[in-house]
Structure formats: structure tokens, C-alpha cells
Short mmCIF file of C-alpha atoms and ligand atoms in Angstrom, two decimals:
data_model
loop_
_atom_site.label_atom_id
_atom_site.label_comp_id
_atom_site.label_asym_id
_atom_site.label_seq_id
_atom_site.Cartn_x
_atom_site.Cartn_y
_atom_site.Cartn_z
CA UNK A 1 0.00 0.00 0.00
CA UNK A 2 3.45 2.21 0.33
CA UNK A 3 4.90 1.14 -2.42
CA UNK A 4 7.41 3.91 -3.99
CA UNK A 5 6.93 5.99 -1.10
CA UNK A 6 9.72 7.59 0.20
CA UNK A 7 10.12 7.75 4.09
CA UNK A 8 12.73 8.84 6.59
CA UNK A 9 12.33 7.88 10.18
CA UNK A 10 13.87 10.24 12.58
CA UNK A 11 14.66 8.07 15.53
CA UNK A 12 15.63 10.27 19.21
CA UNK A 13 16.68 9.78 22.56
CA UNK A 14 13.55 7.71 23.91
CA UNK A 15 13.40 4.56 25.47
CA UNK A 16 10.36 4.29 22.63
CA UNK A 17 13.13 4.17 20.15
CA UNK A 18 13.23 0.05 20.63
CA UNK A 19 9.58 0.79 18.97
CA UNK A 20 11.10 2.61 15.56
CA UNK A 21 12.74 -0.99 14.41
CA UNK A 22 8.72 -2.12 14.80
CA UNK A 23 7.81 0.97 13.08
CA UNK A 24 10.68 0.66 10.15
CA UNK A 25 9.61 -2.86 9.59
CA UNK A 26 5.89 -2.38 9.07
CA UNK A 27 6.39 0.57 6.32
CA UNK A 28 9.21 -1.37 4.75
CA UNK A 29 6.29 -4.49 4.77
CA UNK A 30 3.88 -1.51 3.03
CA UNK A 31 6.44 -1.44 0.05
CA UNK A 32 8.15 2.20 1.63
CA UNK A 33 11.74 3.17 0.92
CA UNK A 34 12.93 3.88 4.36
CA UNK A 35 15.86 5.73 5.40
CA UNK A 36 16.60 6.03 8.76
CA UNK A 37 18.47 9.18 10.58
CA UNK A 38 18.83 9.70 14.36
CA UNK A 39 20.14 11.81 16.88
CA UNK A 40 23.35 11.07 18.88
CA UNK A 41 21.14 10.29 22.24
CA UNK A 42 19.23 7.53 19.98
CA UNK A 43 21.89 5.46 19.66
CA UNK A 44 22.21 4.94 23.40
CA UNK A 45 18.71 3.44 23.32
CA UNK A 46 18.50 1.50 20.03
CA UNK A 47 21.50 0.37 17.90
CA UNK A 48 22.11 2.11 14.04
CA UNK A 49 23.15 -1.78 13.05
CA UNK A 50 19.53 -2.88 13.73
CA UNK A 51 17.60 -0.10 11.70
CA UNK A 52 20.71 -0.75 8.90
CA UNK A 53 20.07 -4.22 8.35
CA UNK A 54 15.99 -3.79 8.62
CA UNK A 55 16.20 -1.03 6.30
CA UNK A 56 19.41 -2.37 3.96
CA UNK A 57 20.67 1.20 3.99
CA UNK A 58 23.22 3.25 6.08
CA UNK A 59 21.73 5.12 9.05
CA UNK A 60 23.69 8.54 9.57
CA UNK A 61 24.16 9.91 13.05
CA UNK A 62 26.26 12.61 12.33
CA UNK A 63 26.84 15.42 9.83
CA UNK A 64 29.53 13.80 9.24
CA UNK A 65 32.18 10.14 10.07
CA UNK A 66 35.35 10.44 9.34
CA UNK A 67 36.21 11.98 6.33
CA UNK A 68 32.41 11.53 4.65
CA UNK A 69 30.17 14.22 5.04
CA UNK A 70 26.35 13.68 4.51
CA UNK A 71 23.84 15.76 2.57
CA UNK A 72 20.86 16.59 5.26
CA UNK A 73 20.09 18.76 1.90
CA UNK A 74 20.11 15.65 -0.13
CA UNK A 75 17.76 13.46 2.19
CA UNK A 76 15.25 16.48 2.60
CA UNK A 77 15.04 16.45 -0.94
CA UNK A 78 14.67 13.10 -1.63
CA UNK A 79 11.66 12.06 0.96
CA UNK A 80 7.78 12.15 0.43
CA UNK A 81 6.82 12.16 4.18
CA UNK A 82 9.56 12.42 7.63
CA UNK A 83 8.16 10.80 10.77
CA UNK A 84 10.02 11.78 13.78
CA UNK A 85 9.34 8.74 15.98
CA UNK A 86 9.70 8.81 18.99
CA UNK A 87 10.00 12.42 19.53
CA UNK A 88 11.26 13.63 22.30
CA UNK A 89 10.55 17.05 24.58
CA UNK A 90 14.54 18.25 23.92
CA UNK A 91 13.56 17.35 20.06
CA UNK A 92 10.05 18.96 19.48
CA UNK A 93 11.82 22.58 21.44
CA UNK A 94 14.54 22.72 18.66
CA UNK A 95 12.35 22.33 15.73
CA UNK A 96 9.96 24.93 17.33
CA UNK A 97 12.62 27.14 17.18
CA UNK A 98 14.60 25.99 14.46
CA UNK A 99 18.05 24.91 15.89
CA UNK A 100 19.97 22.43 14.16
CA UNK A 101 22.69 20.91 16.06
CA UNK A 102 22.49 17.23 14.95
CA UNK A 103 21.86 15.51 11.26
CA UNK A 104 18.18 14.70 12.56
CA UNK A 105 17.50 18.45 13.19
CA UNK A 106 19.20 19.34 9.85
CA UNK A 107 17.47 16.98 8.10
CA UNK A 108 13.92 18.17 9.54
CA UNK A 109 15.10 22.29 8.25
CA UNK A 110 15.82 20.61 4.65
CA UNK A 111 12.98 19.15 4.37
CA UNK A 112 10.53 20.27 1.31
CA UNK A 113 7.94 17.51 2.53
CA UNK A 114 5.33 17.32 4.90
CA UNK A 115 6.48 16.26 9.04
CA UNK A 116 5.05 14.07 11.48
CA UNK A 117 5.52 13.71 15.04
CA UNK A 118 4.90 10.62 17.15
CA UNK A 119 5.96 12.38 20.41
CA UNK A 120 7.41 9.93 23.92
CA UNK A 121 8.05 11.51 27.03
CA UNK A 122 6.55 10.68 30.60
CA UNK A 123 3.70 12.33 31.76
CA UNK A 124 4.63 15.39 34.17
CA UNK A 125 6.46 16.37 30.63
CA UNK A 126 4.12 15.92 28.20
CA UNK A 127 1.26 17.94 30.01
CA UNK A 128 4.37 20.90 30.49
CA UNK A 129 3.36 24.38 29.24
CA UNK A 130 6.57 24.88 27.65
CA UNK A 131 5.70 21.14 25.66
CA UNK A 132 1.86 21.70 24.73
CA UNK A 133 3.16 25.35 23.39
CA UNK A 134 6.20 23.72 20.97
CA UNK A 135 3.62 21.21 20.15
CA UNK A 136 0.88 23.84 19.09
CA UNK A 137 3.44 25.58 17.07
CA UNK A 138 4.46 22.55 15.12
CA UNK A 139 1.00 21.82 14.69
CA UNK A 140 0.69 25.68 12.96
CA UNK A 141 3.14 24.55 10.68
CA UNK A 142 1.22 21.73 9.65
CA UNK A 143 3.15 18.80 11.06
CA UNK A 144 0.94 15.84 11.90
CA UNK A 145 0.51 14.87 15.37
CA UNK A 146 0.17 11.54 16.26
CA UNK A 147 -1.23 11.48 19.73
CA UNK A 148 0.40 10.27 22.79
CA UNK A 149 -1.13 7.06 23.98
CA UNK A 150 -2.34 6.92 27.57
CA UNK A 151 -1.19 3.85 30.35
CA UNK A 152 2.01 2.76 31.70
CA UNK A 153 5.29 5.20 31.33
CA UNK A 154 8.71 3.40 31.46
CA UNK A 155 9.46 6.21 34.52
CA UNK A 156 6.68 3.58 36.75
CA UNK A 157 3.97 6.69 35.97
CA UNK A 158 0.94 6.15 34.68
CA UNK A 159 -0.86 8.88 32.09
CA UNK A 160 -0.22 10.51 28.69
CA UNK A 161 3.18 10.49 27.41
CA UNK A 162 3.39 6.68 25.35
CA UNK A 163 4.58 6.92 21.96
CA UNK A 164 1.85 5.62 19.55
CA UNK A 165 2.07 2.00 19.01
CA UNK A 166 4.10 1.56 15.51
CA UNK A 167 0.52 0.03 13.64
CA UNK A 168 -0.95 3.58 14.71
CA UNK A 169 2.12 5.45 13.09
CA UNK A 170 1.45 3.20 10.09
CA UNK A 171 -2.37 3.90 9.74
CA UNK A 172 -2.17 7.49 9.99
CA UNK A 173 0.70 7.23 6.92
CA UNK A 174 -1.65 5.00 4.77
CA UNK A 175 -3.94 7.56 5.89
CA UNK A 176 -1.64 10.83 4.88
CA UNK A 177 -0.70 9.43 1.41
CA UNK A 178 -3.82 7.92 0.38
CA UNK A 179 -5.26 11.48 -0.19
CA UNK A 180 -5.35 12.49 3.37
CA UNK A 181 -9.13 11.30 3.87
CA UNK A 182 -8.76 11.92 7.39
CA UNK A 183 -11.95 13.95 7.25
CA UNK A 184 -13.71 11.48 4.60
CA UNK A 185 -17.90 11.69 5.57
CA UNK A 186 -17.52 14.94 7.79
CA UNK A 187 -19.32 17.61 6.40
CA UNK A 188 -18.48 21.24 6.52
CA UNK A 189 -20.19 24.11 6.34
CA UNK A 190 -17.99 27.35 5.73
CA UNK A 191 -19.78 31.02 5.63
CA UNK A 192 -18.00 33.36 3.45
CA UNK A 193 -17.17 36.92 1.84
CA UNK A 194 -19.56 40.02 2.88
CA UNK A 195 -23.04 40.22 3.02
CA UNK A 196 -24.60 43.48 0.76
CA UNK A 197 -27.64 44.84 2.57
CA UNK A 198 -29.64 46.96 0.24
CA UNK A 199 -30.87 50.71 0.71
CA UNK A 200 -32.43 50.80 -2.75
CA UNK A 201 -32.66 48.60 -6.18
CA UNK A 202 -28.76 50.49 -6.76
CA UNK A 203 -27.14 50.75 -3.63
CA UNK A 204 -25.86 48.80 -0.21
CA UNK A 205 -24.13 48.45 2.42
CA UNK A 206 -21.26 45.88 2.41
CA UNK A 207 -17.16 45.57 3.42
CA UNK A 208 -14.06 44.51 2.56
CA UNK A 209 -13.91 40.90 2.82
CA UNK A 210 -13.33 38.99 -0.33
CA UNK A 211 -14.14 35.39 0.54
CA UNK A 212 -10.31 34.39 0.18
CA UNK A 213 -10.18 33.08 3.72
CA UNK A 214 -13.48 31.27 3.30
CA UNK A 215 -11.84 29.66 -0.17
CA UNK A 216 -8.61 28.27 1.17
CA UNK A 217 -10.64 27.00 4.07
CA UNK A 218 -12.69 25.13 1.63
CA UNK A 219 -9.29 23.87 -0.05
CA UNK A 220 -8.39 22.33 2.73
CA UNK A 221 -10.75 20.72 4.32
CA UNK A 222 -11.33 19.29 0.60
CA UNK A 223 -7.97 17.93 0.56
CA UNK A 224 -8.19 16.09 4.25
CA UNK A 225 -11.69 14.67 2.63
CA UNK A 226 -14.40 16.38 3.40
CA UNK A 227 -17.47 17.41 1.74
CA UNK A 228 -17.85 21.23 1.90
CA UNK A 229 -20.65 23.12 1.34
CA UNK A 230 -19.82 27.42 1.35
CA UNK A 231 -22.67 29.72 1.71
CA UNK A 232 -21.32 32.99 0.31
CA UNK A 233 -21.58 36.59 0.22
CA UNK A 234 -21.08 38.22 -3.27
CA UNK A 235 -17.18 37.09 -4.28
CA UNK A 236 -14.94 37.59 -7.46
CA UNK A 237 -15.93 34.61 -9.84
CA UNK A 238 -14.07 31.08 -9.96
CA UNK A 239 -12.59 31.88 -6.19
CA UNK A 240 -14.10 28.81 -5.07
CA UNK A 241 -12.79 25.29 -5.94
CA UNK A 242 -14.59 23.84 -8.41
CA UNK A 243 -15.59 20.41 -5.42
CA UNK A 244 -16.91 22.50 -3.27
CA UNK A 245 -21.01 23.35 -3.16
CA UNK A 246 -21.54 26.96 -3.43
CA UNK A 247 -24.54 28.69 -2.37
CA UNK A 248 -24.70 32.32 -2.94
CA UNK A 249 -26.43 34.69 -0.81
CA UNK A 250 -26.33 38.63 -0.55
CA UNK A 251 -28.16 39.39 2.74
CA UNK A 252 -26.90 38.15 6.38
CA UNK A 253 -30.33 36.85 6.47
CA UNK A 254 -30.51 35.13 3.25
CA UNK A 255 -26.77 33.71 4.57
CA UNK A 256 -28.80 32.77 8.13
CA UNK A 257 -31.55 30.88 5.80
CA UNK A 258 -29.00 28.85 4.14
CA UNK A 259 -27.24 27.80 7.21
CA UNK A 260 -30.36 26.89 9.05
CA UNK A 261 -30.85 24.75 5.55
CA UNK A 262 -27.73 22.69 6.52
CA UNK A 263 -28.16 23.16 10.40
CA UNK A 264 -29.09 19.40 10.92
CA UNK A 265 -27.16 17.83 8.34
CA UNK A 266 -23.71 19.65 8.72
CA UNK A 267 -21.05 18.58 11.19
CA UNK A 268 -18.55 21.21 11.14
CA UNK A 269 -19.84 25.00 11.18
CA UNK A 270 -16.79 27.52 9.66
CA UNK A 271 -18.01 30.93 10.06
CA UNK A 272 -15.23 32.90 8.21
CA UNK A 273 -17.76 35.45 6.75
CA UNK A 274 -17.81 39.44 7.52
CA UNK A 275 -21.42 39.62 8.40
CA UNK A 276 -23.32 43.04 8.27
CA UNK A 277 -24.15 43.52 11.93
CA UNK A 278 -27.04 45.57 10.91
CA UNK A 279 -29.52 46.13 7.79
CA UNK A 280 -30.88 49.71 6.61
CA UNK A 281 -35.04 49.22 8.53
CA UNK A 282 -36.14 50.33 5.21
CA UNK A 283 -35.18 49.19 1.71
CA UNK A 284 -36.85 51.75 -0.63
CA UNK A 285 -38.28 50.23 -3.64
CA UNK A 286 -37.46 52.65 -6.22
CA UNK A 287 -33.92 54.32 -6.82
CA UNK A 288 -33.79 57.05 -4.15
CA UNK A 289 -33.28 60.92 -5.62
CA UNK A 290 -30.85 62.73 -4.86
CA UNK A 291 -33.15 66.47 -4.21
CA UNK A 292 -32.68 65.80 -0.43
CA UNK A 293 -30.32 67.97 1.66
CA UNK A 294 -29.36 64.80 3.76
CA UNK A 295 -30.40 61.14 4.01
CA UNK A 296 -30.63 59.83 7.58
CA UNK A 297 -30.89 55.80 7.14
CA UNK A 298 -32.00 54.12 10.36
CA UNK A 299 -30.57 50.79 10.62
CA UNK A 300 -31.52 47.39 12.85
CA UNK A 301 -29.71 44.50 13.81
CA UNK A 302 -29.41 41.39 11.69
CA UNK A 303 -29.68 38.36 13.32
CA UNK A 304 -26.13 36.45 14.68
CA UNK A 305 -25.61 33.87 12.60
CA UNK A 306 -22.79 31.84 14.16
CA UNK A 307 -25.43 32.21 17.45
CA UNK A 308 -28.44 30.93 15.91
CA UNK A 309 -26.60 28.01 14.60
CA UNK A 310 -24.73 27.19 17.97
CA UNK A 311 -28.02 27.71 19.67
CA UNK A 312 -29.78 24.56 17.81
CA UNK A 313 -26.29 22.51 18.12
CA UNK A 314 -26.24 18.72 18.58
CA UNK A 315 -23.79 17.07 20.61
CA UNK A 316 -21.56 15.92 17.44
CA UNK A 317 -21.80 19.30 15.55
CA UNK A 318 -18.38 22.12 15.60
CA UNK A 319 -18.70 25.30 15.58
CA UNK A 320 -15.68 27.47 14.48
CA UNK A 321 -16.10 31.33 14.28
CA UNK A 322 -13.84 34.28 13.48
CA UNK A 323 -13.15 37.24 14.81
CA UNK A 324 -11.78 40.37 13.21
CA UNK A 325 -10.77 42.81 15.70
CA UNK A 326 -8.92 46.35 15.62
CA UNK A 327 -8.31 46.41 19.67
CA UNK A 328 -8.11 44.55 22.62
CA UNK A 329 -8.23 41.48 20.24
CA UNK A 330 -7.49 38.88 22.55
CA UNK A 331 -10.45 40.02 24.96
CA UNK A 332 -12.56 40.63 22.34
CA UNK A 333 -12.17 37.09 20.64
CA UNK A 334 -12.28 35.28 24.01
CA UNK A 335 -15.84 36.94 24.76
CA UNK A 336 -17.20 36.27 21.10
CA UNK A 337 -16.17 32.36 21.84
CA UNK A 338 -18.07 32.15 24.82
CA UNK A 339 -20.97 34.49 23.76
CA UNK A 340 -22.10 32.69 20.63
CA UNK A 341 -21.25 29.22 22.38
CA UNK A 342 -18.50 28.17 19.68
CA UNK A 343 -15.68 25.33 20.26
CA UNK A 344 -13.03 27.86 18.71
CA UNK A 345 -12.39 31.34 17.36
CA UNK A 346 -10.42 32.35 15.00
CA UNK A 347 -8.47 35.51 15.68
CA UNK A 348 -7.46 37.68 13.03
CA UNK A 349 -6.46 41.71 13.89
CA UNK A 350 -6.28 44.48 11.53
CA UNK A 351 -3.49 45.77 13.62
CA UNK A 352 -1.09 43.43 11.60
CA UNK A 353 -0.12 44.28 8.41
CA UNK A 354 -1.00 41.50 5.58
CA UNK A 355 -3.80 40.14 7.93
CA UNK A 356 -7.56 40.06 8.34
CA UNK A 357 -9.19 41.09 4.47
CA UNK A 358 -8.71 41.21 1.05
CA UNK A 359 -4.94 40.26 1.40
CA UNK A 360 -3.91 37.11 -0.09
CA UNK A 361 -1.98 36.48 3.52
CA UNK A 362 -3.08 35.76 7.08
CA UNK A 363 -2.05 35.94 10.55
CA UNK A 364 -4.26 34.81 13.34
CA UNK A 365 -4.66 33.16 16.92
CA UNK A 366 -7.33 30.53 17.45
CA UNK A 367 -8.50 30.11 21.06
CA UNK A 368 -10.96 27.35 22.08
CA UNK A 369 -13.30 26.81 25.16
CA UNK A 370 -11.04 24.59 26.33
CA UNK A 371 -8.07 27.28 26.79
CA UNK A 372 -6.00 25.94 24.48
CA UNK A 373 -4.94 28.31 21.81
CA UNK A 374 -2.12 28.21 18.53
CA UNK A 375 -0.72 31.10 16.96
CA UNK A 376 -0.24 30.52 12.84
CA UNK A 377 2.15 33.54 12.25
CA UNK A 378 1.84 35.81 8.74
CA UNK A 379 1.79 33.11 5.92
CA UNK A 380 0.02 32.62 2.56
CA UNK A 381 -4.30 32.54 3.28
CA UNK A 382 -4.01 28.66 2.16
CA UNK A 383 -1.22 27.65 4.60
CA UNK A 384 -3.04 29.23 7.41
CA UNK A 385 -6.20 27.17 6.47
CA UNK A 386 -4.02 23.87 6.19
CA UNK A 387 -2.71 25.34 10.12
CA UNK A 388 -6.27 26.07 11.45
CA UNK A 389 -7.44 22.79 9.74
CA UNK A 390 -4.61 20.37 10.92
CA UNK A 391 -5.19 22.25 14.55
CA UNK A 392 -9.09 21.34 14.25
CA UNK A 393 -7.89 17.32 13.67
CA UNK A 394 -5.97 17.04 16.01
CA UNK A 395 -8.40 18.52 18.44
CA UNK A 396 -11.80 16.81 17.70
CA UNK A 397 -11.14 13.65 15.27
O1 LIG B 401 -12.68 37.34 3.02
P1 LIG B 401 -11.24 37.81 3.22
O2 LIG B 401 -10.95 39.09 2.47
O3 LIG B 401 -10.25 36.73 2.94
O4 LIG B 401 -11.08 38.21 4.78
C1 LIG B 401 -11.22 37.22 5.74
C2 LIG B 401 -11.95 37.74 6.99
C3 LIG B 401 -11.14 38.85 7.61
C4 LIG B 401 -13.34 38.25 6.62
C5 LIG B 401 -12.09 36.51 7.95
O5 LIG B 401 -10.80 36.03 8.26
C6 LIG B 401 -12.81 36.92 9.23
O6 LIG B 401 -12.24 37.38 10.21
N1 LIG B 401 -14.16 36.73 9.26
C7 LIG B 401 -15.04 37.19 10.35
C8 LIG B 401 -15.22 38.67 10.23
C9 LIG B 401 -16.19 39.19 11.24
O7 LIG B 401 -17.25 39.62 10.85
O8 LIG B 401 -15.85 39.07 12.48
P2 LIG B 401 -16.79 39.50 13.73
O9 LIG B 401 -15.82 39.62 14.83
O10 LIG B 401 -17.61 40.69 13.43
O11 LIG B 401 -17.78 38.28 13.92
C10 LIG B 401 -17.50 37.21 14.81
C11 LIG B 401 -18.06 35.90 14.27
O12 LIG B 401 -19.49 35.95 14.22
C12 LIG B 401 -17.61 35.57 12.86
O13 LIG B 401 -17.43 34.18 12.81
C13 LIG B 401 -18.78 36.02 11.98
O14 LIG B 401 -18.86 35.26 10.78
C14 LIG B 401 -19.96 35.73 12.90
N2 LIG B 401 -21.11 36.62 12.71
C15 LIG B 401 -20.99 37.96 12.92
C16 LIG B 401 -22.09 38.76 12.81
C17 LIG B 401 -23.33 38.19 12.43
N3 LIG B 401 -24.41 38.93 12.30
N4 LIG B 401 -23.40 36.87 12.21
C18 LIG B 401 -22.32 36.08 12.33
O15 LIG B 401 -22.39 34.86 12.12
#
């Protein structure tokens, strides 16, 4: 099921590390290439003969033995997929910050392909602040997290901390490659672009959003496997991808009608769209003149959607808003969360330049009810979405 896939396993200092020859074994019985790097602490637990003779190729240690120096440059170009297994605490803190002091690390900075991590540590460790915060930032880069297992730690503790059991590592792979269906049957709903509210047959009210968010959103939960439907405000044409359902909408509450279409039958709730807050009361039927001195429009509220969906929520269902603030962000976004009874937020502030609308980049902060929060610093719209959406897996599925 691997065959022609190419694979390095990044082996640290872990007693887990016994588990990579398991691990290397199973992918090489999938038909994977496997090479096999590891970090100088490694080789105290598990010997580089071992994964050698599984693998039939050399396993480097070091940048370089004797007089033979080897390409990290070379090996980052050459795999589909690195798995960093087990992964220690020591490990996961110099990739978060990008320090490469062994071939492992120099490897992982080469690499053009997608990471994961199969982290091992005992429990006290794992549950550390400064851990869950290297982990969250790996997991805004897109690396895959396996999930520590939960039961009996080599340290006599019992808890979270156990490396996943090699078949695990070997699923989620099968998993990655074979289109990434990780999301196959969920269905999303995504809101997106502006709403127009009319005044007249000729004029609106609208902003500035263009729906770009809401589209690489789409894009990636697509690519993970899911079936999206987007219910959008008025957008440039073609932004969309062409697999994704599209129903357009110009009012917040023709956007509120569609939703509550989908209410039951959606699983996932993405409200990326720039809602009006409030409508002109009256919407005059003909075009109005312009013989008046001034023209006072009286506006009302529109109805919340992201609240009238979470309101009529079943157990299974996720709700995921934004927020786009201009001050006291962080307050702000927190209070939306818990106001309109959502599972996350997604902070983006105008404050920071290349974030929030029309730009083709992002920077935001998502924070969820459960206090747990990732920062996705300023990158390209679609590899925040791939961020927020790798986050969302490895929180609810
Ligand atoms: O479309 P782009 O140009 O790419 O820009 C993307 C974006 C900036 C629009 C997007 O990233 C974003 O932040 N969307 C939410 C903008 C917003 O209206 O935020 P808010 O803080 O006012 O609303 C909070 C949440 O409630 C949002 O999920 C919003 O969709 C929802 N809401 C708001 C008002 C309303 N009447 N109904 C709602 O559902």
C-alpha cells in the first residue's frame, strides 16, 4: 500500500526508540523506501546496526564520520513524508525554534515535505506548558501529530506520554498518502465573503472581505476529505474550488436561511464570513433621488448567525467562528467564543499588516473553550487554512 513511497524515520533519545525498528519494519512491509536518521542520544537506546540491516541502507548519526560528510540537503530532498518517531521534549523545542545541532535536526530544516511527530516523554512532561506550546506551534506549521497514547510510562507513571504504538504510526501514513481522507464523511459548512444589505434597487451596504479566507478554508478541508458546502456573500468569480457546493447569498439573512438549511445535516460550522451587523429598517423600492439635503438611514440588527446556529447545536456538531478585531483582540475574541457558544475562534487583527481582508496572507490566533490556543504567524491565506485545519484534527477527530 506504500509502495514507492519515500520515508525517513527520525529516531531520538527515547526509550520508545526500541519501537522505531517495529515501526521501520511495518512501512518497509507496506512497500516504503525507508531511510533512517537519528540523533546522537538515539543510539544509546537502540543500535544504528539494527535499523541498517531492517532497512538495507546506512543510518547517519552525524553530519559527518570520518572523512564523509552527509547531505541533510540531499535526504530532505529526496523524501515524500519524515516521521520523527519517537519524539522527544529536547527534540520537538529545537524544531519549534529551528536549531539544528544534529543531522536529525538538519534533516527536519531541509525538508521540502510534509512532518510528522509521534511524540514519547513521561507524563509530568508531556502535560508541560513549555511542551503543549512547541507542540501547538508545530501543529501551525502543519506537522501531523500523532497522539500520545495513555497507560504505563517506562518512569513507573501512569498517564499521557506513550509513543503511539508503531501500527498507529502506520495507519495514519496509509492515511496521509492515500489522499489524506482523514476527514472522509464529515461535512463542513464554511460562511463566506460580505453580506450586501440593500438601501435601494442600486445601492448597499457591504465591506471589505473577499471570501479568500473562506476559499482556502474550503481547499483544505477538501484535501483532508471532506465534503464542503460554502454559503457565500457576493465574491470575485471562480474563487471557489470547483468540489466545493456553493450557495450564494447577498443578505446576512438570506446567509442565516442557508445555514439553518444545513443546520441538521452539517457537522462542522466555519463561520469565516464578515457579516453586516445591521440592515438599513427600510429598503426603498425605487432608486432614491438625490433632491434631499441629507439622508438619515436608520438601521436594525441582523440576526447572529454563528449564534443561531450554535443555539440549535447537537452534541456531534463544531462550531468554528472568526473574529476580526482592531483592539483589545485577545479580549474581544475570548468573549465572542463564549458568547455565541463556539468550540473555537479564530483571531485575526487588523493591527497586523498582511492580515484580516482582502490580502492574499493571514495571521491569526485561534482560542478554544477549552483554553487551548495556537498562533499561525503571517503566511500565505491557504497555509493558514491547512494550520487552522490540521489544529481542528488534532483537536476533535
Ligand atoms: O474574506 P477575506 O478578504 O479573505 O477576509 C477574511 C476575513 C477577515 C473576513 C475573515 O478572516 C474573518 O475574520 N471573518 C469574520 C469577520 C467578522 O465579521 O468578524 P466578527 O468579529 O464581526 O464576527 C464574529 C463571528 O461571528 C464571525 O465568525 C462572523 O462570521 C460571525 N457573525 C458575525 C455577525 C453576524 N451577524 N453573524 C455572524 O455569524
Amino acid at each position: 500500500m506504500l509502495e514507492g513511497k519515500k520515508v525517513i524515520v527520525g529516531i531520538t533519545g527515547s526509550i520508545a526508540a526500541y519501537k522505531a525498528a517495529f515501526l521501520v519494519r511495518l512501512l518497509m512491509q507496506q512497500g516504503a523506501e525507508v531511510r533512517v536518521v537519528m540523533t546522537p542520544s538515539a543510539v544509546n537506546f537502540i543500535t544504528p546496526l539494527t535499523l541498517s540491516s531492517l532497512t538495507g541502507n546506512p543510518v547517519h548519526v552525524q553530519l559527518q564520520d570520518q572523512d564523509t560528510w552527509h547531505s541533510h540537503i540531499e535526504l530532505g530532498l529526496w523524501a515524500d513524508l519524515m516521521i520523527i518517531a519517537p519524539c522527544t521534549a529536547t527534540t520537538l523545542a529545537k524544531m519549534a525554534i529551528g536549531q539544528a545541532d544534529n543531522l536529525l535536526l538538519a534533516v527536519y530544516l531541509s525538508l521540502r515535505c510534509p512532518v510528522m511527530i509521534a511524540p514519547a516523554m513521561d507524563v509530568d512532561m508531556w502535560r508541560h506548558p513549555s511542551v503543549q506550546q512547541n507542540v501547538q506551534i508545530l501543529v501551525g506549521r502543519s506537522h501531523i501529530l500523532i497522539p500520545v497514547g495513555n497507560g504505563k510510562l517506562a518512569s513507573g507513571l501512569t498517564g499521557e506520554g506513550r509513543m503511539a504504538e508503531p501500527q498507529e504510526i502506520v495507519e495514519s501514513v496509509q492515511t496521509f498518502f492515500y489522499k489524506n481522507l482523514t476527514l472522509k464523511g464529515l461535512r463542513v459548512l464554511i460562511t463566506s465573503g460580505p453580506t450586501r444589505e440593500p438601501l435601494d434597487p442600486v445601492r448597499f451596504l457591504t465591506n471589505r472581505s473577499s471570501g479568500k479566507m473562506g476559499a482556502a478554508l474550503a481547499e483544505s478541508f477538501l484535501k483532508m476529505g471532506a465534503e464542503v458546502t460554502i454559503v457565500s456573500g457576493p465574491v470575485a468569480e471562480g474563487l471557489y474550488p470547483p468540489n466545493a457546493k456553493v450557495i450564494q447569498v447577498e443578505t446576512a439573512e438570506e446567509m442565516l436561511n442557508a445555514c439553518l438549511d444545513s443546520a441538521d445535516s452539517a457537522d462542522w460550522f466555519v463561520f469565516a464570513a464578515a457579516v453586516a451587523d445591521y440592515r438599513p429598517e427600510e429598503v426603498s423600492a425605487e432608486k432614491l433621488k438625490k433632491n434631499h439635503p441629507e439622508w438619515t438611514i436608520r438601521m436594525v440588527k441582523n440576526p447572529d448567525i454563528a449564534r443561531e446556529i450554535s443555539s440549535r447545536r447537537k452534541s456531534h456538531q463544531r462550531m468554528i467562528g472568526f473574529a476580526l478585531e482592531t483592539e483589545h483582540e485577545r479580549e474581544h475574541a475570548i468573549q465572542k467564543l463564549h458568547t455565541k457558544n463556539l468550540d473555537c475562534i479564530v483571531l485575526n487583527s487588523l493591527k497586523h499588516p498582511g492580515a484580516g481582508f482582502e490580502t492574499d496572507t493571514n495571521k491569526v490566533t485561534v482560542f478554544c473553550n477549552d483554553k487551548s490556543e495556537v498562533d499561525i504567524d503571517l503566511r500565505k491565506k491557504s497555509e493558514v487554512a491547512e494550520g487552522i485545519v490540521s489544529f481542528l484534527i488534532s483537536k476533535y477527530i
